[in-house]
Amino acid sequence: MNSVHIQPLLDSLRAGQLSRRAFVRRATAMGISASAATMMARHALAQDASPAASPVAGGTKSITRQEYLAQLKEHFELEEPQQEGGQIIYVETTDIRTLHPHLYTDVYSGLISGYIYEFLAGGSAIDGTPVPSLADYWEVADDGVTHTFYIAENATWHDGEPVTADDVVFSFESMLDENTLSVRRSGVALALASVNKVDDKTVQLVSNEPMATFVQETAGTVGIIPKHIWESVDIAEWGADPGSTGQDPSRVIGSGPFRFVEWVLGDHATIERNPDYWDQENVPVIDQLIYRVVADPASAVASLQTGEADIIEVPFATADELRQSNPELVLTEFDTTSMNYYYTNQDESRGTPFTEIPVRQALHYALDRDLIAETVYNGYAIRAVGTQPVLSIAYDPESVETDYVYDPDMARQLLDEAGWTEGGDGIREKDGNRLSFELLYAEGSATYEVQIPYMQQAWLDVGIEMLPTAVPFPTLIEQATAGNFDMAIAGFQWTVDGSQGDMFRCDAAPPNGFNRMRYCNERYDELDVQQRRELDPDRRIELLLEQSNIANNEAAAGINVFSRDIFGSNPRVHNFLPNGYSNYWSLQWAWVEQD
């Protein structure tokens, strides 16, 4: 094992961003024996702090942006480009929804806006921990709450204006505005007490109290936008603004390595290399990145096979056949922080059966999720045990109290005890209401074409009627956000830090978070406060597991599987290295062979 590959994990361990247990688990996944990893952890913790958390007068200093980029390029052994220019065409079946970095809720919009705009900090592609981005570095004062971020001195917007502390303050204040359309508001508000300008290139973010996840939930969550572009627009109107829809490219002004070109709804979105990018050592190699939308997964696969696409997400059902029939293609698979889940509307004002915990539990027991993982996902997933995904620092199936193994008899028993008895047509009834509901799912998914009919039959077998309805993905999100649905199914991607309050806290219902279920448990919320402020990594994991057990025991969400990802790429594309921490991080350094 090359020592440079393990060094970022050691840095994260010393900085307190990884617990010893999480370090050992990740090190063993890299091929290091458990005993050797344990010894390395003990030795590292006995030494002085590493560059990831270097001591400074009155506190600690993060790794610098340049140090992180050097680690990144060495860890992944990025090739020196043999050619410059050209295009990379990334094909998907789902269109993006917005260009605004405060408003996106899907990974596809995040891909495009994330290359146009930047954040003070991002997640490391090496291990997922916070690293500098638009900031050169940050310092944490000895009070544990004052975080000083130093914006890159030469950072500029695409229109040539300098990026200043005023832009940062404006971005954070906009996120906290009660009229914001961002689902991230509640999480940021819980963490951030104030944002203050020190000078033109320095800002201080002050937390309400010492927090383990403060940088991720503030500097890593709020995209920095230009004040001179957005200050004249009512925040409540940002979603329809031409700067968010792309109808006026002159308003899509970021500071990132790519500039916006166009977005043709339902067809494609194009961004191009920013030759004036403020970090001249890391200007993209390719001329353009084109995000192209096709009708269905089969069309995406065909486009990769014919060379019309350079990169696609490979459908699970197609992966093995594609690997055998097109051995020249590069297929990359990896563990993720992703899950597939169905979510029920638990809004008590609607009077739905999903407010009853036994009903939600019965739904889960009635599904053979091992079968779903093996057949629907072709073995590229595992049955979800608990709420914490595979790459989370709190992934620990043995600590999960309720494991919803396939048990249709248990499902029937729970429904019987809750008073839901079979009617004349076999569908259960209670107080004159049938246990029948609509399930919304995004059209065009090869996975759902197999998964939804199975779920429908499995629930019917225990007396539950599910009526599936395919809708465009944007419609699905709109309905779920507004609360106009019974049940919906989707994917979700977490961060590695284990914090899941933005999905399960009482105050995280849309538009303030991702709690589309409208689930609420006061004890869960109390623990969320505690885990955020807990600085001891091992103790924090204990709190996260207690939280996870509450949500899981009450079947707050129906998490089906923790899935792997598979990306297929044309061999002419070099330096495309997706992984579970960041699928698209390397496109900035990707290069293509050209005729």
XYZ file of C-alpha atoms in Angstrom:
595
model
C 0.000 0.000 0.000
C 1.474 3.336 -1.066
C 1.803 5.482 2.058
C 0.335 8.491 0.274
C -2.947 6.608 -0.084
C -3.352 6.106 3.664
C -2.033 9.534 4.693
C -5.311 11.454 4.168
C -7.082 8.982 6.443
C -4.393 9.462 9.091
C -4.774 13.232 8.780
C -8.539 12.938 9.258
C -8.030 10.687 12.273
C -5.654 13.154 13.926
C -7.997 16.043 13.159
C -10.863 14.279 14.896
C -12.834 13.985 11.670
C -12.648 10.173 11.796
C -13.044 7.950 14.823
C -10.519 5.194 15.406
C -13.172 2.620 14.501
C -14.009 4.394 11.224
C -10.294 4.687 10.396
C -9.733 0.961 10.895
C -12.779 0.093 8.769
C -11.680 2.306 5.871
C -8.058 1.205 6.095
C -9.023 -2.459 5.918
C -11.155 -1.674 2.872
C -7.936 -0.410 1.263
C -6.229 -3.761 1.865
C -4.523 -3.113 5.217
C -4.980 -5.776 7.864
C -7.141 -4.880 10.860
C -4.252 -5.343 13.283
C -1.945 -3.138 11.238
C -4.638 -0.483 10.886
C -5.231 -0.506 14.646
C -1.506 -0.030 15.314
C -1.352 2.807 12.798
C -4.291 4.510 14.502
C -2.697 4.248 17.942
C 0.606 5.589 16.634
C -1.058 8.479 14.794
C -3.078 9.562 17.817
C 0.034 9.505 19.949
C 1.784 11.980 17.671
C 1.300 15.700 17.245
C -1.545 16.969 15.070
C -1.118 16.582 11.326
C -1.415 19.312 8.651
C -5.144 18.564 8.485
C -5.518 20.205 11.890
C -2.266 22.042 12.555
C -1.940 24.000 15.796
C -1.975 27.786 15.430
C -2.003 30.530 17.993
C -5.337 30.190 19.743
C -6.719 27.172 17.878
C -6.248 24.922 14.856
C -5.710 25.429 11.153
C -7.145 23.278 8.396
C -5.166 21.742 5.608
C -4.616 24.325 2.851
C -6.250 24.180 -0.537
C -2.916 23.607 -2.235
C -2.004 20.823 0.176
C -5.312 19.101 -0.514
C -4.960 19.401 -4.292
C -1.444 17.967 -4.085
C -2.737 15.036 -2.020
C -5.599 14.537 -4.472
C -3.402 14.357 -7.554
C -0.927 12.036 -5.880
C -3.533 9.772 -4.289
C -5.327 9.153 -7.575
C -2.172 9.320 -9.702
C -3.767 11.698 -12.203
C -2.237 11.485 -15.657
C -0.607 14.425 -17.343
C -2.897 15.385 -20.259
C -1.578 14.316 -23.644
C -4.075 16.553 -25.435
C -6.117 19.617 -24.555
C -9.584 20.609 -25.703
C -12.461 18.488 -26.924
C -15.773 17.617 -25.326
C -17.022 15.164 -22.760
C -20.655 14.162 -23.206
C -22.325 12.868 -20.079
C -25.698 11.223 -20.795
C -28.541 10.879 -18.284
C -32.248 10.144 -18.397
C -33.086 12.946 -15.930
C -32.800 16.643 -16.702
C -31.329 19.123 -14.254
C -33.805 21.325 -12.356
C -31.901 24.520 -11.590
C -28.557 26.241 -11.992
C -28.691 28.003 -8.635
C -26.402 26.451 -5.989
C -28.831 27.241 -3.163
C -31.811 25.613 -4.821
C -30.755 22.260 -6.212
C -32.016 19.081 -4.521
C -30.717 16.504 -7.016
C -27.214 15.312 -7.848
C -27.569 16.216 -11.531
C -28.227 19.887 -10.904
C -25.462 19.714 -8.318
C -23.025 18.448 -10.938
C -23.584 21.397 -13.267
C -23.981 24.162 -10.686
C -21.081 22.729 -8.672
C -18.671 23.412 -11.515
C -20.046 26.918 -12.109
C -20.151 27.980 -8.452
C -17.898 27.184 -5.525
C -18.193 26.727 -1.769
C -15.809 27.893 0.930
C -15.190 24.220 1.679
C -15.995 20.935 -0.036
C -15.808 17.237 0.644
C -12.567 15.405 -0.005
C -12.702 12.964 -2.905
C -10.245 10.862 -0.889
C -12.282 10.278 2.263
C -15.219 12.707 2.256
C -13.940 14.947 5.045
C -14.058 18.786 4.744
C -11.325 20.443 2.682
C -10.833 24.008 1.409
C -12.345 25.067 -1.922
C -12.952 28.781 -2.505
C -11.190 29.367 0.810
C -7.447 28.800 0.933
C -7.836 27.444 4.475
C -9.656 28.114 7.728
C -8.771 28.433 11.385
C -10.779 27.470 14.439
C -10.222 29.659 17.498
C -9.671 28.163 20.924
C -13.269 29.028 21.805
C -14.289 26.235 19.437
C -16.996 28.354 17.792
C -15.183 31.014 15.762
C -14.134 29.773 12.332
C -12.107 32.176 10.216
C -12.069 31.492 6.471
C -9.468 33.043 4.197
C -10.852 33.486 0.691
C -8.378 32.855 -2.128
C -6.749 36.224 -2.806
C -7.096 36.121 -6.588
C -10.582 34.553 -6.723
C -12.793 36.288 -9.281
C -16.266 35.905 -10.734
C -16.748 34.938 -14.352
C -17.458 38.593 -15.200
C -14.095 39.651 -13.801
C -15.290 41.102 -10.504
C -13.367 39.964 -7.419
C -14.906 37.472 -4.987
C -15.073 39.247 -1.643
C -16.233 38.752 1.895
C -19.318 40.781 0.999
C -20.322 38.030 -1.422
C -19.835 35.389 1.262
C -21.847 37.292 3.863
C -24.601 37.912 1.305
C -24.688 34.218 0.381
C -25.082 33.078 3.979
C -27.613 35.746 4.892
C -29.640 34.798 1.812
C -29.611 31.149 2.832
C -30.911 32.103 6.290
C -33.638 34.401 4.961
C -37.092 33.112 5.908
C -38.200 33.525 2.293
C -35.466 31.341 0.844
C -36.507 28.455 -1.381
C -33.583 26.347 -0.189
C -34.251 23.071 1.627
C -30.909 23.541 3.381
C -31.995 26.513 5.455
C -32.906 24.618 8.638
C -29.597 22.776 8.830
C -27.558 25.939 8.300
C -29.690 27.878 10.796
C -29.143 25.251 13.480
C -25.390 25.493 13.063
C -24.681 29.148 12.335
C -24.970 31.922 14.908
C -23.469 34.687 12.758
C -21.376 35.460 9.702
C -19.079 38.455 9.856
C -16.766 40.251 7.461
C -13.241 40.742 8.801
C -11.774 42.287 5.674
C -12.331 41.934 1.923
C -10.869 38.431 1.837
C -11.656 37.148 5.319
C -14.907 36.062 6.955
C -15.780 34.563 10.288
C -18.490 31.958 10.681
C -19.520 31.608 14.306
C -21.330 28.514 15.476
C -23.970 28.447 18.165
C -21.711 26.105 20.107
C -18.737 23.837 19.358
C -19.944 21.449 16.654
C -18.421 18.369 15.086
C -20.076 18.996 11.721
C -19.993 22.785 11.608
C -17.806 23.175 8.520
C -19.799 20.622 6.520
C -23.133 22.164 7.485
C -22.146 25.751 6.748
C -19.091 26.300 4.552
C -19.742 23.040 2.735
C -23.456 23.683 2.249
C -23.833 27.313 1.166
C -22.769 27.963 -2.418
C -21.137 31.379 -2.766
C -23.011 33.632 -5.189
C -22.166 37.143 -6.461
C -23.901 39.859 -4.499
C -23.844 42.251 -7.452
C -25.931 39.800 -9.497
C -28.490 38.667 -6.928
C -28.986 41.474 -4.408
C -31.623 43.245 -6.527
C -33.831 40.123 -6.843
C -36.452 39.176 -4.255
C -35.239 35.936 -2.655
C -38.671 34.379 -3.025
C -38.319 34.841 -6.809
C -34.905 33.222 -7.202
C -36.293 29.926 -8.474
C -37.858 31.511 -11.568
C -35.090 34.031 -12.162
C -33.308 33.745 -15.560
C -30.091 33.240 -13.598
C -31.526 30.027 -12.162
C -33.266 28.825 -15.328
C -30.406 29.763 -17.642
C -32.634 31.915 -19.859
C -30.200 34.775 -19.322
C -26.640 33.379 -19.403
C -25.273 36.764 -18.361
C -26.821 36.176 -14.924
C -25.285 32.716 -14.444
C -22.076 34.054 -12.964
C -19.998 31.875 -10.695
C -16.350 31.629 -9.684
C -15.781 28.005 -10.723
C -13.587 26.330 -13.329
C -16.424 26.115 -15.881
C -18.692 28.830 -17.289
C -22.323 28.407 -18.262
C -23.180 28.234 -21.975
C -26.793 27.068 -22.290
C -29.539 24.879 -20.931
C -32.117 23.544 -23.377
C -34.845 22.034 -21.241
C -35.222 18.305 -21.788
C -32.273 18.132 -24.173
C -28.933 19.277 -22.804
C -26.966 21.659 -20.604
C -23.514 22.850 -21.635
C -20.698 24.371 -19.611
C -17.298 25.354 -20.974
C -13.768 25.732 -19.673
C -13.142 29.036 -17.960
C -9.722 30.041 -19.324
C -9.606 32.917 -16.833
C -10.233 30.681 -13.841
C -8.533 32.253 -10.867
C -6.580 29.067 -10.083
C -4.570 28.907 -13.297
C -2.834 25.676 -12.291
C -6.194 23.899 -12.299
C -7.973 25.247 -15.362
C -9.973 22.393 -16.947
C -8.353 20.537 -19.828
C -11.475 19.939 -21.948
C -13.273 22.698 -23.840
C -16.805 21.662 -22.914
C -18.802 19.376 -20.675
C -22.213 18.565 -22.160
C -24.945 17.064 -19.998
C -27.292 15.371 -22.468
C -30.755 14.054 -21.636
C -32.129 10.935 -23.353
C -35.483 9.206 -23.137
C -34.601 6.032 -21.267
C -31.737 3.935 -19.828
C -31.531 1.761 -22.944
C -30.853 4.871 -25.025
C -28.139 5.920 -22.604
C -26.425 2.527 -22.817
C -26.708 2.516 -26.613
C -25.170 5.981 -26.795
C -22.143 4.781 -24.822
C -21.768 1.728 -27.039
C -21.870 3.803 -30.228
C -19.523 6.474 -28.892
C -22.182 9.194 -28.829
C -21.771 9.364 -25.054
C -18.520 9.479 -23.131
C -19.939 8.812 -19.658
C -23.152 7.289 -18.338
C -24.480 5.862 -15.105
C -24.843 2.200 -15.967
C -28.189 0.557 -15.086
C -27.661 -2.328 -12.694
C -29.498 -4.771 -14.949
C -27.201 -3.933 -17.852
C -23.813 -3.867 -16.151
C -22.740 -7.504 -16.489
C -23.885 -7.805 -20.095
C -22.259 -4.500 -21.004
C -18.986 -5.587 -19.425
C -18.962 -8.797 -21.457
C -20.175 -7.416 -24.773
C -18.061 -4.236 -24.727
C -14.832 -5.083 -22.891
C -13.157 -1.944 -24.246
C -15.466 0.252 -22.137
C -14.325 1.264 -18.661
C -16.816 0.255 -15.963
C -16.143 1.593 -12.478
C -18.176 0.383 -9.504
C -17.912 1.453 -5.877
C -19.654 1.673 -2.507
C -21.535 4.889 -1.849
C -23.463 6.913 0.685
C -26.573 6.297 -1.432
C -29.818 4.557 -0.664
C -33.085 3.741 -2.375
C -36.108 4.442 -0.207
C -39.838 4.956 -0.288
C -41.274 7.683 1.858
C -44.791 7.937 3.203
C -46.714 11.117 3.914
C -47.125 11.198 7.698
C -48.867 14.565 7.841
C -51.526 14.029 10.504
C -53.820 16.619 8.923
C -54.249 14.315 5.914
C -55.503 11.439 8.026
C -53.321 8.892 6.217
C -52.640 5.391 7.590
C -48.922 6.173 7.508
C -49.180 8.071 10.776
C -49.456 4.614 12.380
C -46.063 3.104 13.166
C -47.300 -0.517 12.841
C -48.477 0.206 9.289
C -45.087 1.596 8.335
C -43.356 -1.371 9.964
C -45.655 -3.820 8.175
C -44.814 -2.255 4.824
C -41.152 -2.929 5.485
C -41.541 -6.482 6.776
C -43.602 -7.355 3.687
C -40.711 -6.663 1.299
C -37.945 -9.137 0.534
C -35.234 -6.527 0.250
C -32.506 -9.139 -0.156
C -34.378 -10.217 -3.269
C -34.603 -6.583 -4.413
C -30.850 -6.159 -3.923
C -30.029 -9.354 -5.773
C -32.494 -9.165 -8.671
C -33.523 -5.535 -9.182
C -30.014 -4.229 -8.448
C -28.266 -7.312 -9.854
C -26.227 -7.729 -6.699
C -24.926 -4.146 -6.801
C -26.690 -3.323 -3.541
C -27.257 -4.758 -0.087
C -30.376 -4.834 2.039
C -30.407 -1.715 4.199
C -30.031 -2.454 7.887
C -30.733 0.769 9.741
C -30.492 4.233 8.216
C -26.725 4.765 7.983
C -25.276 3.975 4.516
C -22.148 1.957 3.848
C -19.601 4.786 3.689
C -20.996 6.625 6.713
C -18.755 6.797 9.772
C -21.770 5.414 11.679
C -22.421 2.402 9.441
C -22.684 -0.429 11.966
C -25.352 -3.059 11.135
C -24.622 -4.993 14.334
C -25.815 -2.024 16.414
C -29.193 -1.808 14.681
C -32.032 -2.812 17.010
C -34.706 -3.660 14.430
C -33.716 -5.587 11.340
C -36.676 -5.731 8.981
C -35.954 -9.129 7.490
C -38.539 -10.454 5.072
C -41.431 -11.635 7.239
C -44.891 -11.295 5.635
C -46.485 -13.072 8.600
C -45.129 -10.374 10.898
C -46.525 -7.758 8.520
C -49.975 -9.369 8.691
C -49.786 -9.629 12.481
C -48.900 -5.944 12.854
C -51.768 -4.922 10.601
C -54.207 -7.202 12.434
C -53.182 -5.798 15.806
C -53.537 -2.250 14.475
C -57.129 -2.978 13.458
C -56.615 -3.268 9.705
C -58.701 -6.285 8.669
C -59.190 -7.779 5.232
C -62.227 -6.619 3.284
C -64.223 -8.557 0.740
C -61.720 -7.824 -2.042
C -58.721 -8.798 0.096
C -57.663 -5.197 0.754
C -57.492 -4.283 4.418
C -59.907 -1.774 5.914
C -60.248 0.214 9.104
C -62.982 2.639 10.118
C -64.357 2.537 6.590
C -61.004 3.383 4.963
C -59.228 0.999 2.618
C -55.458 0.524 2.929
C -54.958 1.749 -0.629
C -52.676 4.533 -1.815
C -50.835 6.002 -4.790
C -47.061 5.643 -5.209
C -45.291 8.307 -7.267
C -42.067 7.382 -9.024
C -39.844 9.026 -11.630
C -40.532 7.873 -15.169
C -37.754 6.481 -17.358
C -36.027 4.362 -14.701
C -35.125 0.815 -15.716
C -34.706 -0.063 -12.046
C -38.210 1.045 -11.113
C -39.730 -0.828 -14.035
C -38.733 -4.003 -12.188
C -38.850 -2.834 -8.574
C -42.278 -1.174 -8.493
C -44.284 -4.219 -9.753
C -42.551 -6.421 -7.183
C -43.340 -4.015 -4.323
C -46.932 -3.767 -5.519
C -47.391 -7.552 -5.452
C -45.555 -8.032 -2.140
C -47.819 -5.523 -0.431
C -50.914 -6.945 -2.107
C -50.008 -10.324 -0.610
C -50.532 -8.874 2.887
C -53.648 -6.916 1.971
C -52.206 -3.546 0.964
C -53.076 -1.921 -2.361
C -50.424 0.286 -3.959
C -51.298 2.129 -7.160
C -48.114 3.198 -9.008
C -47.991 6.426 -11.027
C -44.996 7.450 -13.143
C -44.327 11.190 -13.335
C -41.435 13.375 -14.549
C -38.769 13.711 -11.871
C -39.347 17.475 -11.387
C -43.044 16.790 -10.824
C -42.189 14.153 -8.237
C -40.046 16.625 -6.292
C -42.665 19.363 -6.536
C -45.427 17.095 -5.254
C -43.294 15.723 -2.440
C -42.168 19.191 -1.398
C -45.747 20.465 -1.364
C -46.958 17.414 0.537
C -49.395 16.426 -2.230
C -48.683 12.689 -2.261
C -49.350 9.450 -0.408
C -46.062 7.658 -1.038
C -43.096 8.277 -3.300
C -39.875 6.440 -4.066
C -36.484 7.938 -4.821
C -32.772 7.750 -4.265
C -30.860 9.837 -1.753
C -27.184 10.510 -1.192
C -25.778 11.306 2.235
C -22.448 12.752 3.334
C -20.007 10.539 5.242
C -20.290 12.375 8.582
C -23.383 10.417 9.665
C -25.585 13.432 10.330
C -29.120 12.689 9.093
C -31.193 15.315 10.869
C -31.997 17.149 7.656
C -34.179 14.169 6.728
C -35.638 13.200 10.107
C -35.822 16.315 12.325
C -39.271 17.742 13.018
C -38.264 21.161 11.651
C -36.760 19.731 8.452
C -40.023 19.341 6.532
C -39.943 21.071 3.121
C -39.104 23.744 2.249
C -36.606 23.717 5.144
C -35.178 20.240 4.679
C -35.555 16.784 3.169
C -38.089 15.430 5.681
C -40.689 14.838 2.999
C -42.341 12.262 5.281
C -43.222 14.970 7.843
C -41.884 12.548 10.469
C -41.388 13.895 13.977
C -39.846 12.445 17.144
C -38.776 14.804 19.920
C -36.147 12.433 21.304
C -34.577 12.167 17.860
C -34.334 15.964 17.749
C -32.742 16.095 21.207
C -30.105 13.617 20.110
C -29.504 15.598 16.935
C -28.524 18.582 19.047
C -26.217 16.394 21.118
C -24.481 14.674 18.189
C -23.787 18.005 16.533
C -22.043 19.368 19.601
C -20.216 16.149 20.515
C -16.532 16.511 19.595
C -15.397 13.072 20.727
C -15.660 10.939 17.542
C -16.503 7.654 19.280
C -19.117 9.210 21.551
C -20.632 11.030 18.589
C -21.011 7.748 16.704
C -22.854 6.317 19.695
C -25.313 9.236 19.514
C -25.732 8.812 15.766
C -26.512 5.136 16.230
C -29.076 5.930 18.927
C -30.699 8.419 16.560
C -30.642 5.949 13.720
C -32.337 3.325 15.857
C -35.179 5.690 16.726
C -35.903 6.490 13.077
C -35.445 2.877 12.043
C -37.527 1.372 14.873
C -40.406 3.653 13.889
C -39.881 2.989 10.163
C -39.706 6.731 9.571
C -38.633 5.998 5.999
C -38.687 2.748 4.069
C -35.024 2.364 3.208
C -34.827 -0.548 0.789
C -31.163 -0.933 -0.110
C -27.794 0.716 0.155
C -26.621 0.759 -3.424
C -23.318 0.783 -5.218
C -22.811 2.972 -8.270
C -21.547 1.911 -11.681
C -20.220 4.378 -14.204
C -19.319 3.502 -17.750
C -16.909 5.597 -19.747
C -15.368 5.606 -23.193
C -11.669 4.615 -23.087
C -10.823 7.871 -24.859
C -11.663 9.663 -21.591
C -8.766 9.823 -19.145
C -8.715 10.935 -15.498
C -12.389 10.165 -14.954
C -12.228 8.549 -11.524
C -15.622 8.477 -9.813
C -15.950 7.126 -6.305
C -18.398 7.033 -3.423
C -17.243 10.339 -1.992
C -17.630 12.323 -5.197
C -18.811 10.978 -8.527
C -17.716 13.880 -10.667
C -14.762 15.462 -8.850
C -12.198 14.531 -11.508
C -13.883 16.085 -14.566
C -11.870 19.233 -13.932
C -8.721 17.247 -14.765
C -10.182 14.849 -17.327
C -8.798 14.842 -20.860
C -9.900 13.125 -24.055
C -8.101 11.503 -26.941
C -8.992 13.270 -30.165
C -8.666 12.141 -33.767
